[in-house]
Amino acid sequence: MRVFVTGATGFVGSAVVGELIDAGHQVLGLARSDASAAALAAAGAEVHRGTLEDPDSLKSGAAASDAVIHAGFIHDFSKFKENCEIDRVAIEALGEALAGTDRP
């Protein structure tokens, strides 16, 4: 199974990516920086460049996968309300890409 993971290089996401790869799955990980892209490649995942603020990128990552795990969040708590809105829009975009399918 090919799984799109947001937050793929974060604390939770990196553990999820490792478990998925160890279980034989292919991982498409969201990376917003060169450092994140390098970490994903080193872990054996495919890199999908984008950000949580880019709904079109999230939709394309989800559409190119058999499943989605959303583990990303912007941890700037001085902008918590704004970041929660970004998360809401991101979840909505991922849901739109999965709507009408049997993909988890």
GROMACS .gro file of C-alpha atoms in nm:
model
  104
    1MET     CA    1   0.000   0.000   0.000
    2ARG     CA    2   0.121   0.352  -0.079
    3VAL     CA    3   0.056   0.588   0.213
    4PHE     CA    4   0.074   0.968   0.204
    5VAL     CA    5   0.197   1.102   0.539
    6THR     CA    6   0.188   1.466   0.644
    7GLY     CA    7   0.425   1.561   0.924
    8ALA     CA    8   0.639   1.274   0.802
    9THR     CA    9   0.960   1.405   0.960
   10GLY     CA   10   0.807   1.517   1.288
   11PHE     CA   11   0.817   1.334   1.620
   12VAL     CA   12   0.509   1.120   1.554
   13GLY     CA   13   0.527   1.118   1.175
   14SER     CA   14   0.883   0.989   1.158
   15ALA     CA   15   0.789   0.694   1.380
   16VAL     CA   16   0.484   0.625   1.162
   17VAL     CA   17   0.696   0.639   0.846
   18GLY     CA   18   0.945   0.391   0.993
   19GLU     CA   19   0.671   0.151   1.096
   20LEU     CA   20   0.504   0.170   0.755
   21ILE     CA   21   0.828   0.107   0.568
   22ASP     CA   22   0.920  -0.179   0.803
   23ALA     CA   23   0.579  -0.333   0.733
   24GLY     CA   24   0.648  -0.324   0.359
   25HIS     CA   25   0.444  -0.020   0.261
   26GLN     CA   26   0.554   0.257   0.027
   27VAL     CA   27   0.551   0.602   0.188
   28LEU     CA   28   0.498   0.936   0.018
   29GLY     CA   29   0.600   1.194   0.279
   30LEU     CA   30   0.516   1.564   0.275
   31ALA     CA   31   0.833   1.775   0.296
   32ARG     CA   32   0.846   2.153   0.308
   33SER     CA   33   1.226   2.186   0.327
   34ASP     CA   34   1.537   2.036   0.174
   35ALA     CA   35   1.632   1.897   0.516
   36SER     CA   36   1.297   1.719   0.549
   37ALA     CA   37   1.323   1.586   0.195
   38ALA     CA   38   1.670   1.448   0.270
   39ALA     CA   39   1.548   1.284   0.592
   40LEU     CA   40   1.258   1.120   0.411
   41ALA     CA   41   1.478   0.992   0.132
   42ALA     CA   42   1.726   0.854   0.387
   43ALA     CA   43   1.439   0.672   0.560
   44GLY     CA   44   1.337   0.512   0.231
   45ALA     CA   45   1.030   0.725   0.162
   46GLU     CA   46   0.936   0.910  -0.153
   47VAL     CA   47   0.929   1.289  -0.115
   48HIS     CA   48   0.624   1.503  -0.193
   49ARG     CA   49   0.721   1.871  -0.173
   50GLY     CA   50   0.458   2.099  -0.026
   51THR     CA   51   0.320   2.252   0.290
   52LEU     CA   52   0.014   2.225   0.507
   53GLU     CA   53  -0.084   2.569   0.376
   54ASP     CA   54  -0.109   2.438   0.018
   55PRO     CA   55  -0.439   2.248  -0.020
   56ASP     CA   56  -0.372   2.163  -0.386
   57SER     CA   57  -0.044   1.993  -0.294
   58LEU     CA   58  -0.217   1.798  -0.018
   59LYS     CA   59  -0.492   1.689  -0.257
   60SER     CA   60  -0.239   1.569  -0.514
   61GLY     CA   61  -0.045   1.373  -0.252
   62ALA     CA   62  -0.363   1.211  -0.125
   63ALA     CA   63  -0.485   1.138  -0.478
   64ALA     CA   64  -0.156   0.963  -0.559
   65SER     CA   65  -0.185   0.729  -0.259
   66ASP     CA   66  -0.388   0.437  -0.131
   67ALA     CA   67  -0.422   0.586   0.219
   68VAL     CA   68  -0.348   0.905   0.412
   69ILE     CA   69  -0.214   0.967   0.761
   70HIS     CA   70  -0.229   1.330   0.874
   71ALA     CA   71   0.035   1.381   1.144
   72GLY     CA   72   0.138   1.735   1.053
   73PHE     CA   73   0.071   2.050   1.253
   74ILE     CA   74   0.243   2.387   1.269
   75HIS     CA   75   0.378   2.410   1.625
   76ASP     CA   76   0.402   2.789   1.653
   77PHE     CA   77   0.175   2.831   1.952
   78SER     CA   78   0.194   3.209   1.934
   79LYS     CA   79  -0.034   3.166   1.630
   80PHE     CA   80  -0.238   2.876   1.762
   81LYS     CA   81  -0.576   2.992   1.629
   82GLU     CA   82  -0.435   3.057   1.280
   83ASN     CA   83  -0.257   2.721   1.280
   84CYS     CA   84  -0.576   2.542   1.380
   85GLU     CA   85  -0.746   2.705   1.080
   86ILE     CA   86  -0.461   2.587   0.854
   87ASP     CA   87  -0.511   2.238   0.997
   88ARG     CA   88  -0.886   2.252   0.932
   89VAL     CA   89  -0.830   2.352   0.569
   90ALA     CA   90  -0.564   2.080   0.531
   91ILE     CA   91  -0.797   1.813   0.669
   92GLU     CA   92  -1.074   1.935   0.441
   93ALA     CA   93  -0.841   1.914   0.137
   94LEU     CA   94  -0.731   1.562   0.227
   95GLY     CA   95  -1.093   1.461   0.281
   96GLU     CA   96  -1.194   1.601  -0.058
   97ALA     CA   97  -0.927   1.388  -0.225
   98LEU     CA   98  -1.056   1.077  -0.047
   99ALA     CA   99  -1.429   1.146  -0.076
  100GLY     CA  100  -1.622   0.882  -0.266
  101THR     CA  101  -1.338   0.630  -0.246
  102ASP     CA  102  -1.274   0.342  -0.011
  103ARG     CA  103  -0.925   0.473   0.067
  104PRO     CA  104  -0.857   0.529   0.438
   0.00000   0.00000   0.00000
